[in-house]
Short mmCIF file of C-alpha atoms and ligand atoms in Angstrom, two decimals:
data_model
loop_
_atom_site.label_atom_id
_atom_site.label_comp_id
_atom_site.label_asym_id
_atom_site.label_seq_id
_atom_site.Cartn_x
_atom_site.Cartn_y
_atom_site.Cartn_z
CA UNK A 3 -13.40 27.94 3.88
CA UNK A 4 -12.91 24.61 6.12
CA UNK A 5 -11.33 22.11 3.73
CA UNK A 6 -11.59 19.22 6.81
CA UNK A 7 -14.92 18.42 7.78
CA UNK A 8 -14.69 15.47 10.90
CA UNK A 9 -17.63 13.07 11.76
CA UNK A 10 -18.11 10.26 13.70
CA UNK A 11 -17.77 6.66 12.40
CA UNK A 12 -19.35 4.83 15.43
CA UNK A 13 -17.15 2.22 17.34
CA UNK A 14 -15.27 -0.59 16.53
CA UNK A 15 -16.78 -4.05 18.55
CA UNK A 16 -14.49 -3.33 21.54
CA UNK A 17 -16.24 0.54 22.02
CA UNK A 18 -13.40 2.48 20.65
CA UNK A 19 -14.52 5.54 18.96
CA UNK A 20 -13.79 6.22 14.83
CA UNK A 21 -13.86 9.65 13.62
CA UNK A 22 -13.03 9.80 10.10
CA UNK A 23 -11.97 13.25 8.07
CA UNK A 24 -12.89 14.40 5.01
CA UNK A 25 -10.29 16.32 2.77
CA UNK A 26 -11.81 18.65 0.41
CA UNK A 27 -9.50 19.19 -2.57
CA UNK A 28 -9.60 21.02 -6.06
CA UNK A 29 -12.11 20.01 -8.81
CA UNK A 30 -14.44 18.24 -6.23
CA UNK A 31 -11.73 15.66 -5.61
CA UNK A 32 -11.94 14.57 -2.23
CA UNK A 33 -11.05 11.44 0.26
CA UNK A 34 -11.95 10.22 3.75
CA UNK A 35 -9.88 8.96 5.94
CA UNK A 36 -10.46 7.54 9.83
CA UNK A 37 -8.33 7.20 12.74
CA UNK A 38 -8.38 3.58 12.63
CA UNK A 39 -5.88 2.54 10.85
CA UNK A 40 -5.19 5.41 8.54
CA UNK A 41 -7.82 3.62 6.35
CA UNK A 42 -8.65 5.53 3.48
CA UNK A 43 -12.70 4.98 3.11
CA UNK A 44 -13.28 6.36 -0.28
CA UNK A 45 -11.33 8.96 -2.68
CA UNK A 46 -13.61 10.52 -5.13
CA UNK A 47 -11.71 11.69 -8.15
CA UNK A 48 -12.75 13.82 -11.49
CA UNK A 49 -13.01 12.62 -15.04
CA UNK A 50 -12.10 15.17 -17.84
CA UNK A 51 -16.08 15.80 -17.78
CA UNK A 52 -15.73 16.50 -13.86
CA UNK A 53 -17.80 13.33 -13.34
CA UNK A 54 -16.97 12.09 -9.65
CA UNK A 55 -15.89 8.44 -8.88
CA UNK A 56 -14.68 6.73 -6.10
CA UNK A 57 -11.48 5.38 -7.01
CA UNK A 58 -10.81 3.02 -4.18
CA UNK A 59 -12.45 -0.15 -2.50
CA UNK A 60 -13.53 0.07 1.04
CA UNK A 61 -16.02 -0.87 3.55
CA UNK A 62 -19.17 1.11 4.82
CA UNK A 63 -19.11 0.82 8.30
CA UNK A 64 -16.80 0.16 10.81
CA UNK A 65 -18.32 -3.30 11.57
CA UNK A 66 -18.18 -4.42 8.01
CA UNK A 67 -14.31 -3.39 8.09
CA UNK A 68 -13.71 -5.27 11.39
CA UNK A 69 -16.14 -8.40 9.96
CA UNK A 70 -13.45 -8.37 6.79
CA UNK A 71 -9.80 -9.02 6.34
CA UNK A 72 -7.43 -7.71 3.04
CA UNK A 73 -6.39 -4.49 4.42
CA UNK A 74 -8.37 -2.02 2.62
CA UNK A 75 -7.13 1.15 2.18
CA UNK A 76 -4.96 0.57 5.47
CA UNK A 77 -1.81 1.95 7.05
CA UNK A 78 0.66 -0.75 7.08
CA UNK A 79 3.09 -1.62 9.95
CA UNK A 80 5.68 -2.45 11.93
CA UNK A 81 6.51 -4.06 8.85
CA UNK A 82 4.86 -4.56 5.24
CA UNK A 83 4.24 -8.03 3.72
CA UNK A 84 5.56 -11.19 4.67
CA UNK A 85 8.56 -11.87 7.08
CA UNK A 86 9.31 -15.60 7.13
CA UNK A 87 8.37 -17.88 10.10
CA UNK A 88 7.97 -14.79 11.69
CA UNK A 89 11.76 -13.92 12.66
CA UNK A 90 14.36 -12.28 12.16
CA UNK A 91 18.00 -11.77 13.85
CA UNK A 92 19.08 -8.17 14.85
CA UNK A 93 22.74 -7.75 15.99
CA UNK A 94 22.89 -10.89 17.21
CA UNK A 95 19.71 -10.82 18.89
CA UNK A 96 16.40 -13.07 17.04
CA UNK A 97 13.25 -11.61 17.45
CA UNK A 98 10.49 -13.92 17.35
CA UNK A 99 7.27 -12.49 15.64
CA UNK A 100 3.77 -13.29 15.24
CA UNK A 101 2.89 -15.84 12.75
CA UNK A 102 -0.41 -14.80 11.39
CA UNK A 103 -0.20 -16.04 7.50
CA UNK A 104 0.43 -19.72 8.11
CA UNK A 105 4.29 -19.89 9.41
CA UNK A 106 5.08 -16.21 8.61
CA UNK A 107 4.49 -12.87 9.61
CA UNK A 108 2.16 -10.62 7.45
CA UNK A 109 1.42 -7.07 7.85
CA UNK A 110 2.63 -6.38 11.28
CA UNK A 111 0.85 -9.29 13.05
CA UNK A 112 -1.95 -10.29 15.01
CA UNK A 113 -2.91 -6.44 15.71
CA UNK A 114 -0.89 -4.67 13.31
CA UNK A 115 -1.29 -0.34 12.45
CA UNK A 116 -4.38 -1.21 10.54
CA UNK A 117 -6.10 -1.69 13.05
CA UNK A 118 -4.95 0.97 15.64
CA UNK A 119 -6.10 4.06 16.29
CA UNK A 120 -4.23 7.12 15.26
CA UNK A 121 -4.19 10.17 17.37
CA UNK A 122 -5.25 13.02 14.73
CA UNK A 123 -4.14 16.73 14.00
CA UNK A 124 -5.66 18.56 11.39
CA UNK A 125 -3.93 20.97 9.14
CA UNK A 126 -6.80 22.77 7.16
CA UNK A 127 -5.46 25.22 4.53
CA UNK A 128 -4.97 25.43 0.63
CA UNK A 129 -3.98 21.81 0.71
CA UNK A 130 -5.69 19.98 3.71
CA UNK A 131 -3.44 17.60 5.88
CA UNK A 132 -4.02 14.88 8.03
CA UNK A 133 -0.94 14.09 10.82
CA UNK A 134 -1.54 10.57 12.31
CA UNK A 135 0.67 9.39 14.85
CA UNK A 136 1.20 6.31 16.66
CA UNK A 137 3.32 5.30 19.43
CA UNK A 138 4.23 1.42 18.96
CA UNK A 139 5.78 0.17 22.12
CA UNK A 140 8.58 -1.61 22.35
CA UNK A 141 7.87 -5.67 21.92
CA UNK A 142 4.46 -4.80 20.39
CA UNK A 143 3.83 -7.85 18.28
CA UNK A 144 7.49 -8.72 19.23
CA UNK A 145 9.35 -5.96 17.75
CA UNK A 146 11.80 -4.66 19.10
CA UNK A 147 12.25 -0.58 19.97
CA UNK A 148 9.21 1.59 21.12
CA UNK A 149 8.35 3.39 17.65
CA UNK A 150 7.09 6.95 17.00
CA UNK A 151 5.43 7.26 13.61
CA UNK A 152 3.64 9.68 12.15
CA UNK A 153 2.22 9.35 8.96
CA UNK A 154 0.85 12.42 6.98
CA UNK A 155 -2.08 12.45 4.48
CA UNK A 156 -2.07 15.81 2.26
CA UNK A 157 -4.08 16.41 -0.45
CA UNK A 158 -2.61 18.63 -2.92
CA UNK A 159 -4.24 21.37 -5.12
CA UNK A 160 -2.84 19.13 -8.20
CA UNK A 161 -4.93 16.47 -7.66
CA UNK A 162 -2.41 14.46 -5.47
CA UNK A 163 -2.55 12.67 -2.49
CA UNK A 164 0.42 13.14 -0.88
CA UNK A 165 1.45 10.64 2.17
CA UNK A 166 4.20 11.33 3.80
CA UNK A 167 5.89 8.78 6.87
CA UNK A 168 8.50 9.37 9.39
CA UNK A 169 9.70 7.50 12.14
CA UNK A 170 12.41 7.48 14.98
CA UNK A 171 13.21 4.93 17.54
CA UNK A 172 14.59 4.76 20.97
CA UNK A 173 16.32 0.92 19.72
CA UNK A 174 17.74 -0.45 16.61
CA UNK A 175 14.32 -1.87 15.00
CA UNK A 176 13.27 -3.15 11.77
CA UNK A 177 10.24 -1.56 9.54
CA UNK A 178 8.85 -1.24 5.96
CA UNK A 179 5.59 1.16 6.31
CA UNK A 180 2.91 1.50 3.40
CA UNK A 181 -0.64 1.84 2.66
CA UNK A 182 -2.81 -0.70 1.14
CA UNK A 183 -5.51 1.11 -1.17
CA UNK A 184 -6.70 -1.51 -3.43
CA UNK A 185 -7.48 0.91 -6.68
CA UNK A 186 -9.64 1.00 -9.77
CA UNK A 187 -10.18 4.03 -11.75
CA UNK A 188 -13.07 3.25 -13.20
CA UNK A 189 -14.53 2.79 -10.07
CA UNK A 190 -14.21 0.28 -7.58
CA UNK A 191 -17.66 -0.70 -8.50
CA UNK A 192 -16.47 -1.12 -12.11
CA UNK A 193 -15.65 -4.76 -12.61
CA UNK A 194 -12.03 -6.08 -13.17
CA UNK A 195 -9.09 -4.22 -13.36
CA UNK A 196 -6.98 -6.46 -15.77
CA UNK A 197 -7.59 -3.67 -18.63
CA UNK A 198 -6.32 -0.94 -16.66
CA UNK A 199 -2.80 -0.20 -18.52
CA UNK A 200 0.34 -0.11 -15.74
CA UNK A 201 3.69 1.75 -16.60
CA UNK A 202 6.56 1.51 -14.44
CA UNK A 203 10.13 1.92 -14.30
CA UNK A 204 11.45 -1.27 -12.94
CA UNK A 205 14.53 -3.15 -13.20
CA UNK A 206 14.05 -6.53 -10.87
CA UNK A 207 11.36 -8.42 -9.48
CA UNK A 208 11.34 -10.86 -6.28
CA UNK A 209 10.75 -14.49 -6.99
CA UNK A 210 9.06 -16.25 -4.33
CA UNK A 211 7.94 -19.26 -3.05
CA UNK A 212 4.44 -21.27 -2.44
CA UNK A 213 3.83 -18.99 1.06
CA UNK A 214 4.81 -15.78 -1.20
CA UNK A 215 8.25 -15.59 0.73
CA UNK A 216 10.97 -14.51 -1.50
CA UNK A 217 13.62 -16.06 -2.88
CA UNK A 218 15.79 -14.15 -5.45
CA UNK A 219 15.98 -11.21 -7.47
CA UNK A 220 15.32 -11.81 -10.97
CA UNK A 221 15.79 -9.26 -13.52
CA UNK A 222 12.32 -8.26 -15.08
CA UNK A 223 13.09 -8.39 -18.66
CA UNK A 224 11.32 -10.45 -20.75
CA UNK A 225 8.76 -11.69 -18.17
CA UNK A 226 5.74 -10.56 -17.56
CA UNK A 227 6.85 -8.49 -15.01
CA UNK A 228 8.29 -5.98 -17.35
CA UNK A 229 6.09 -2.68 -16.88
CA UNK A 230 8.94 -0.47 -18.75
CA UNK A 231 6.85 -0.03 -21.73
CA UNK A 232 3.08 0.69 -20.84
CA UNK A 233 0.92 -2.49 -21.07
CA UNK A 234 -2.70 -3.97 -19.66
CA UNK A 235 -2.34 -5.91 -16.63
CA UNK A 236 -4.40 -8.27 -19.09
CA UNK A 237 -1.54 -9.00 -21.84
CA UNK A 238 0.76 -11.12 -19.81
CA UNK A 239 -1.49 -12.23 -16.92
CA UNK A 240 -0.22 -15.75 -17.35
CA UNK A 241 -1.59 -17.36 -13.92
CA UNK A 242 -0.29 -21.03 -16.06
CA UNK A 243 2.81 -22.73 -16.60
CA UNK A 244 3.98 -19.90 -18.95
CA UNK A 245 4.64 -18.11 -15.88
CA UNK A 246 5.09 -20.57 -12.58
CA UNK A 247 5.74 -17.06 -10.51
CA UNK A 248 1.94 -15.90 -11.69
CA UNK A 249 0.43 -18.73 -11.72
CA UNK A 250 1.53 -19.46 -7.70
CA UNK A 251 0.34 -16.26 -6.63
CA UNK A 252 -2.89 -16.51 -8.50
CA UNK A 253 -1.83 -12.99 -10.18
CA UNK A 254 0.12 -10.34 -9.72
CA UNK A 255 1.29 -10.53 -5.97
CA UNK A 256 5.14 -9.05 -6.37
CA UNK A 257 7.68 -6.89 -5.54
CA UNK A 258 9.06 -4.93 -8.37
CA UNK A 259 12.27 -2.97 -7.83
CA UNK A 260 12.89 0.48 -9.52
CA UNK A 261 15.01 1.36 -11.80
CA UNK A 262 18.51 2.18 -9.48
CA UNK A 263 17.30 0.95 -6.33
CA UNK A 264 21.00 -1.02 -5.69
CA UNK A 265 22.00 2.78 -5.29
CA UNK A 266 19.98 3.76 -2.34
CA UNK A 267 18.69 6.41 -3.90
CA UNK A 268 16.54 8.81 -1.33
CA UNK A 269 14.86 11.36 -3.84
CA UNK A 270 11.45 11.23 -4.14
CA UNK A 271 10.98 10.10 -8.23
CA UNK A 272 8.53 9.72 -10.80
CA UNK A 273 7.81 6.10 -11.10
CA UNK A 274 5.35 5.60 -13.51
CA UNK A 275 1.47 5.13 -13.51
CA UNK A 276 -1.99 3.41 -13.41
CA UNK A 277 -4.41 4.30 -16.33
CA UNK A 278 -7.98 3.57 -17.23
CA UNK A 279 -8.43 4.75 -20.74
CA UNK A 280 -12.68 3.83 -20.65
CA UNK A 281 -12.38 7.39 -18.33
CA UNK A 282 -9.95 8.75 -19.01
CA UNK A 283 -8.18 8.77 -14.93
CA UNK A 284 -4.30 8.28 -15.02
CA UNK A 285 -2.65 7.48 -11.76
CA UNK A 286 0.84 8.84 -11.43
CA UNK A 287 3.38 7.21 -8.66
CA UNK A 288 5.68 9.05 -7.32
CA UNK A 289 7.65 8.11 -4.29
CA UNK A 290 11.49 7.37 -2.70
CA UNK A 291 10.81 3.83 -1.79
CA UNK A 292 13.14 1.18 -3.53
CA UNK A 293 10.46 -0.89 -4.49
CA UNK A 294 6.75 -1.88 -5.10
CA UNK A 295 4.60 -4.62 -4.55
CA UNK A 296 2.05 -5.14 -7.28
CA UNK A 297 -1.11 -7.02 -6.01
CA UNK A 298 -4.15 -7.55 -8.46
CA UNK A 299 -6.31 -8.62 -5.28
CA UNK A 300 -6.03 -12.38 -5.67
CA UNK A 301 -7.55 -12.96 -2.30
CA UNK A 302 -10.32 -10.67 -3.08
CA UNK A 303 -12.60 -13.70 -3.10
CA UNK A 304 -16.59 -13.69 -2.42
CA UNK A 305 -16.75 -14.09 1.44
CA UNK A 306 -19.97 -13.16 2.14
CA UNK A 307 -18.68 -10.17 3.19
CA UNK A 308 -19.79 -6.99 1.43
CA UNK A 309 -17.96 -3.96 0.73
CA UNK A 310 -19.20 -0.60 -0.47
CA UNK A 311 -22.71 -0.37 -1.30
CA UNK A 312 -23.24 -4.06 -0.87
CA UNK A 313 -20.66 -5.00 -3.60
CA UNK A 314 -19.62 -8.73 -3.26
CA UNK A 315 -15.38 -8.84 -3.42
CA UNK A 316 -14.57 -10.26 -6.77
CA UNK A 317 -10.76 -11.27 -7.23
CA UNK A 318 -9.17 -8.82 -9.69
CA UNK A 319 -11.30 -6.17 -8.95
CA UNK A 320 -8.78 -3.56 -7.99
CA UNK A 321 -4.89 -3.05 -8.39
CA UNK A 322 -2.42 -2.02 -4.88
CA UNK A 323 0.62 -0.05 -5.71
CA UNK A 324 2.49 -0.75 -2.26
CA UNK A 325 5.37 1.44 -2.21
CA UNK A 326 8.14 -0.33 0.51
CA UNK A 327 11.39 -2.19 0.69
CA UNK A 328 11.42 -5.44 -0.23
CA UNK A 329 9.86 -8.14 1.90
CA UNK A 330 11.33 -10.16 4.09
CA UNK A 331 14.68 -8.30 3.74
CA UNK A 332 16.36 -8.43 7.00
CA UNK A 333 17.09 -12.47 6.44
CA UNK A 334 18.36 -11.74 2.88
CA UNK A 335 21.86 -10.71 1.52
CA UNK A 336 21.46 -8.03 -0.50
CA UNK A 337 18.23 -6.96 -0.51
CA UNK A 338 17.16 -3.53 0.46
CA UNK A 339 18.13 -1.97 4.05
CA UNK A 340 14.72 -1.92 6.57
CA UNK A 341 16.90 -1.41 9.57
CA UNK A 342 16.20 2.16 11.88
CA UNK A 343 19.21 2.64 14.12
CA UNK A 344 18.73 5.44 17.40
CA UNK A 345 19.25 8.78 16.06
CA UNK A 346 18.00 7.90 12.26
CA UNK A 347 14.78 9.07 10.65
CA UNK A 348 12.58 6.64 8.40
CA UNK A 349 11.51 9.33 6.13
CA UNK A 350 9.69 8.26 3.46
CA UNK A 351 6.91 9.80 0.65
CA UNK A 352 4.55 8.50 -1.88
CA UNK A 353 2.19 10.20 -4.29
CA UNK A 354 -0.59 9.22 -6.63
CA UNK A 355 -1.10 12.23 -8.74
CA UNK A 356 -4.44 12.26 -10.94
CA UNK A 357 -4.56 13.39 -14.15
CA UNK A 358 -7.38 13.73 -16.82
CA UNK A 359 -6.25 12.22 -20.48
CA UNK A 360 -9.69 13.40 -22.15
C1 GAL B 502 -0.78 -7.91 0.01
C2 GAL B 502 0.03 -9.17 -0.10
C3 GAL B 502 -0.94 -10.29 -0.45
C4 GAL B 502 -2.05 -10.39 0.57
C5 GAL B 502 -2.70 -9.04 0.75
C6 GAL B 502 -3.72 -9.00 1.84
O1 GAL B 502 0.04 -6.86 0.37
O2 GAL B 502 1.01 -9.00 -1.07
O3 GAL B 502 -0.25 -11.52 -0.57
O4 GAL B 502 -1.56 -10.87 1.78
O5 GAL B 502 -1.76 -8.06 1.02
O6 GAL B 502 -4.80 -9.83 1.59
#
């Protein structure tokens, strides 16, 4: 039996052609994905009771996606997050970015992977795969290095999505890939996500400043960025003077470093998980990125614009688990590495693994 069905999505305002894919996977879970931008549409999951949900916010067409900004669901590149004033030096060499987030650099630029389209393969099988790849050319948004990526959706028959990246280059280049689903597991039509309960292994966080650049790496304990032992994103969601670091990003807009990350550790580890107890729908993370940046969608303001089903955006709706390096790295000391050197694969995996607790 087919387990990828393909359809056509229309065409974005400047006639290129969407096909998305849906993945069929074990106890009706199943997701869609489209060629632009690796955007994941919707991913229906099961409750204990096999009761479907869509787990993820999203758009319904391709014109409300393109009318919209926040990333939703989106592949991320050249480089995740922010990258101050938009440059960075590179054996000697400065590389001048686009500045599309005031001074800085956010989410690979003007036209970053989100927005591209992904030539497609299909692997249909047991457990269905998606291969997008994407060839960025050298001084595309003005990085440096003509970039093959290829980024692989899989959906596993234990309720996982698996996504898998790998890259090479043909010139020493910089890049932090990820994707940007903006989650709630009771639905992204549910309401706030401050009661969802977040566990995660973390040592550090990044401190950063009014333009969300960072600054320092300050260990987690006894802040409210301490997800060691399981809490609601509620408890300490001090956007007030008790915490200046919340309160400046309006939420939770960080990156938290696992537990070991100093060691450059490259196995792919359980990390911890996302949990709505009103259904029942645990997220597990798993992945071999250092780090993670937590956003509770603080720029999910009303815009006019509507997502799914006509759903105004409300800010805390939905929670992203952004797997990466940290931002901004390349004009830090000791920070992660997010250098690719000729001859080096970028290999790189992430899974959020379902799991019923009732
Ligand atoms: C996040 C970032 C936020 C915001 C958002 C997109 O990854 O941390 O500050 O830019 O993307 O709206």
């Amino acid at each position: 039996m087919r387990k990828i069905h393909a359809f056509s999505m229309g065409k974005t305002a400047d006639g290129r052609e969407v096909t998305g894919y849906t993945m069929y996977g074990e106890n009706g879970m199943r997701v869609t994905i489209s060629d632009l931008g690796g955007v994941i549409w919707s991913l229906l999951v099961p409750d204990a009771t096999g009761r479907l949900t869509d787990v993820v916010a999203g758009y319904d067409s391709v014109a409300d996606l393109e009318a919209s900004s926040g990333y939703l669901g989106a592949l991320i590149g050249r480089f995740g997050n922010r990258i101050a004033n938009g440059q960075f030096t590179l054996d000697g060499k400065t590389y001048t970015l686009y500045q599309n987030d005031g001074n800085n650099h956010l989410h690979g630029g003007k036209v970053g992977y989100d927005s591209r389209i992904w030539d497609v393969t299909c692997e249909d099988g047991e457990e269905p795969a998606l291969l997008l790849s994407y060839l960025s050319p050298n001084g595309e948004e003005g990085y440096p290095g003509n970039l093959t990526v290829q980024v692989t959706y899989r959906l596993r028959s234990d309720m996982a999505l698996e996504i898998h990246y790998v890259a090479t280059t043909d010139q020493k280049t910089v890049l932090n890939l990820t994707n940007h689903s903006y989650f709630n597991l009771a639905g992204y039509a549910s309401g706030s996500v401050l009661d969802h309960v977040l566990q995660l292994d973390v040592s550090h966080y990044l401190e950063t400043d009014a333009e969300l650049i960072p600054k320092e790496i300050v260990p987690v304990k006894d802040t409210p960025f301490d997800f060691n032992s399981a809490k609601t994103l509620r408890r300490d969601f001090w956007v007030d003077d008790r915490c200046p670091a919340l309160k400046l990003a309006g939420g939770y807009d960080h990156c938290l470093c696992f537990e070991g990350w100093e060691r450059g550790d490259k196995q792919v580890r359980y990390r911890g998980y996302l949990e709505d107890r009103s259904s029942g729908r645990r997220m597990e993370l798993y992945t071999n990125q250092p780090a993670v940046q937590i956003y509770s969608a603080n720029f999910l303001e009303d815009d006019g614009n509507r997502l799914k089903g006509g759903l105004h955006k409300s800010k805390q709706s939905a929670l992203c688990l952004e797997t990466q390096c940290m931002p901004d790295s390349m004009n830090h000391q000791g920070f992660t590495p997010c250098t690719l050197d000729v001859g080096e694969v970028y290999d790189y995996t992430t899974v959020f693994k379902f799991v019923n607790l009732k």
